[in-house]
Coordinates of C-alpha atoms in Angstrom, one line a residue:
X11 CA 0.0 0.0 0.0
X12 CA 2.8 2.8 1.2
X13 CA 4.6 1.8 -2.5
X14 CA 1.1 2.7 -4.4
X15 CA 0.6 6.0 -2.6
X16 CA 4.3 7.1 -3.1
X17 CA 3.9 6.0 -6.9
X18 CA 0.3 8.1 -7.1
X19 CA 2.5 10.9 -5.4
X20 CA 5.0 11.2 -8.1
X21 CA 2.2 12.8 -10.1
X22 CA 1.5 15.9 -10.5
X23 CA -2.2 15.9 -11.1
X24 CA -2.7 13.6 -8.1
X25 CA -0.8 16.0 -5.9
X26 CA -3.1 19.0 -7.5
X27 CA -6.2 17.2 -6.8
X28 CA -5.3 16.4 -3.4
X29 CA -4.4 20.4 -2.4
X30 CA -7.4 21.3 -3.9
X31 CA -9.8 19.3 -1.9
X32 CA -7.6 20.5 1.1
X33 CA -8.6 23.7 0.3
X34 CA -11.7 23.1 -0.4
X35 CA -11.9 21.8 2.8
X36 CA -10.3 24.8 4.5
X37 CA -12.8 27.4 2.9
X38 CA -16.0 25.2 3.9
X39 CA -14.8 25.5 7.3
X40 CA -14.0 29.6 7.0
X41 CA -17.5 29.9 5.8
X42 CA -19.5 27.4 8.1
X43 CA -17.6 29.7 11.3
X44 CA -18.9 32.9 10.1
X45 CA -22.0 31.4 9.6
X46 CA -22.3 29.8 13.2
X47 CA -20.8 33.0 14.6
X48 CA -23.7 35.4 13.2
X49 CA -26.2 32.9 13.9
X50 CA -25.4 32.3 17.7
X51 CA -24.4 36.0 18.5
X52 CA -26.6 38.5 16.0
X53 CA -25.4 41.6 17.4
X54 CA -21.4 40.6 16.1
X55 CA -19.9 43.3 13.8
X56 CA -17.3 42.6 11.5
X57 CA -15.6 39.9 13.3
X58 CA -14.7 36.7 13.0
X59 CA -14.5 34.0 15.7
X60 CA -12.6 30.2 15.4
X61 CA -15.4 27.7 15.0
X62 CA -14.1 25.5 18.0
X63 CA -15.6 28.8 20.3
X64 CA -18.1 27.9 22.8
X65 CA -21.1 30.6 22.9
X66 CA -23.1 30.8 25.6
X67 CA -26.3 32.4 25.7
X68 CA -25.3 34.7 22.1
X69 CA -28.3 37.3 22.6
X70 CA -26.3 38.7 25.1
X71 CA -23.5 39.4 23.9
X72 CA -22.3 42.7 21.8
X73 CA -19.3 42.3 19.6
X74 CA -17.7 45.4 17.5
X75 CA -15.7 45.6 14.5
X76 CA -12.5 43.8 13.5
X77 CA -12.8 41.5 16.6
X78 CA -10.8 38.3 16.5
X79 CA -11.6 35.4 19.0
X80 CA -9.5 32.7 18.6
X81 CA -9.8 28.6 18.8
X82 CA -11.4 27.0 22.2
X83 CA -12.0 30.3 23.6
X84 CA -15.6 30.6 25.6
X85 CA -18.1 33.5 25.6
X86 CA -20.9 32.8 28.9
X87 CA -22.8 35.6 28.6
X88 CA -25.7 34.5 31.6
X89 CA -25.4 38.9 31.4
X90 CA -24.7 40.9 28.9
X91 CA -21.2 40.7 27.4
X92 CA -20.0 44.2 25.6
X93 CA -17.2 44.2 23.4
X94 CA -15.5 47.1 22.0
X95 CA -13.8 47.6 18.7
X96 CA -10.8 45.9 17.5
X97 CA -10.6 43.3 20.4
X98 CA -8.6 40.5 20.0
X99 CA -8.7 37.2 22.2
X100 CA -6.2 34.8 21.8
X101 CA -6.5 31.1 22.4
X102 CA -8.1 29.3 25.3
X103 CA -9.5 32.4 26.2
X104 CA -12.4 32.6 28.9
X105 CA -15.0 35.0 29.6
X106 CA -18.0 34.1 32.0
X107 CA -20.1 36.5 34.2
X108 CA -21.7 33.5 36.2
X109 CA -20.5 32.6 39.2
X110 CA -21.7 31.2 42.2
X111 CA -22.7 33.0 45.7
X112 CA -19.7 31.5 47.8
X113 CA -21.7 33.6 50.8
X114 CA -24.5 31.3 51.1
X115 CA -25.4 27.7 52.2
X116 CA -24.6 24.9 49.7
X117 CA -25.9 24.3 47.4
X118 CA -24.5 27.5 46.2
X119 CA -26.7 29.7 44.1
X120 CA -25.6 31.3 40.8
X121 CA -25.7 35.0 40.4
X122 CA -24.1 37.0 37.0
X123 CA -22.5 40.0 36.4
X124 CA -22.2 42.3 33.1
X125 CA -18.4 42.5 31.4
X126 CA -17.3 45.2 29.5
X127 CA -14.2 44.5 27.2
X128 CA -13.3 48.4 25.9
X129 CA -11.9 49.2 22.4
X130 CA -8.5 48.0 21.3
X131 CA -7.9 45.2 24.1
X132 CA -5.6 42.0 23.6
X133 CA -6.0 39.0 25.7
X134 CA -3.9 36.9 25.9
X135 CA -3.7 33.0 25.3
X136 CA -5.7 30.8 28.2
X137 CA -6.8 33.8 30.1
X138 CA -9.9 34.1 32.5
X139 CA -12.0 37.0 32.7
X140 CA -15.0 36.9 35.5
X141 CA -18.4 38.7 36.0
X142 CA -18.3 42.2 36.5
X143 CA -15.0 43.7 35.5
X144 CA -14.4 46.1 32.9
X145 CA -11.1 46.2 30.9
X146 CA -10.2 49.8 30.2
X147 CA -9.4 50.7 26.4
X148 CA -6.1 49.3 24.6
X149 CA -4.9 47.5 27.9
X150 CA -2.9 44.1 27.4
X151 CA -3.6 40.7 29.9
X152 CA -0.6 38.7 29.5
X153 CA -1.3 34.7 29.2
X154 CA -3.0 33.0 31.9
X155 CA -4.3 36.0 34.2
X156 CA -6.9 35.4 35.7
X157 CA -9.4 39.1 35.8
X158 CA -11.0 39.9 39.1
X159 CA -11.2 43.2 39.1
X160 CA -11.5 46.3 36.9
X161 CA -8.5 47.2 34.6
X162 CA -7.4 50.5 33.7
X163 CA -6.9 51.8 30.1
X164 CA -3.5 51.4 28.5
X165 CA -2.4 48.6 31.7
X166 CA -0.4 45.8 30.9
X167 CA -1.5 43.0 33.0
X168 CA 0.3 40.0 34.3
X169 CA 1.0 36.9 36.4
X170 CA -1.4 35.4 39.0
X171 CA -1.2 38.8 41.4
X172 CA -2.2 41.0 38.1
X173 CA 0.6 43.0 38.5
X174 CA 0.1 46.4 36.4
X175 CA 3.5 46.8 34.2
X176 CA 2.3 50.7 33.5
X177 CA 2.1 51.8 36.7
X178 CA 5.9 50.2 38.2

């Protein structure tokens, strides 16, 4: 079998025909995210979103122009998700406003919290964003930060403390 295949290799029209349906492939896939993308979240600009993205609750979320969310990233938008203009979020990125009310008796009950993501943002691969911040415009999380708390615009945000690289 392995001496067939490197025979059919040798040709040239068996090598075209395979890169085409490769790309055939690869455009069927561009198309059937964008179309999965505006179907789950109808109030998405001009964006495009990975098709490996988990959407949550899509009627709740509001997505600008020239945003870019990239593969297994999650959007749970249990309240209203807002995101600015020319956002991107890199891989593995998280962003949930549920959460669970740690103050009462188990079972815990879940409560949920608007997040704002201003214009110009980057987050960074395998972050976590949770209910109720707001990240200023054109600030930077680096990779793996977890968000507890408002950012400021223009921070650079790192490591498990969030340390604010602007401000030291």
């Amino acid at each position: 079998m392995k001496k067939l295949v490197r025979l059919l290799s040798n040709f040239k029209i068996i090598r075209w025909i395979s890169l085409f349906f490769i790309k055939l492939n690869w455009i069927a896939s561009r198309f059937w995210s964008h179309f999965k993308f505006k179907a789950l979240v109808p109030n998405s600009g001009d964006s495009v979103c990975h098709h490996s993205v988990e959407i949550k609750y899509g009627e709740n979320i509001i997505i600008g122009d020239g945003v870019a969310i990239g593969p297994n990233s999650c959007l749970g938008a249990k309240s209203k998700i807002t995101i600015g203009n020319n956002v991107t979020l890199s891989r593995g990125v998280m962003v949930e406003t549920a959460a669970l009310n740690l103050s009462l008796d188990p079972p815990y009950k879940h409560y949920s919290k608007p997040i704002k993501i201003a214009d110009g943002v980057w987050i960074d691969a395998d972050c976590l964003i949770l209910a109720g911040v707001t990240i200023g415009k054109n600030a930077l999380i680096g990779a793996g930060t977890v968000i507890t708390k408002d950012v400021e615009e223009n921070a650079i945000i790192v490591g498990a403390r969030n340390r604010n690289l602007k401000m030291e």
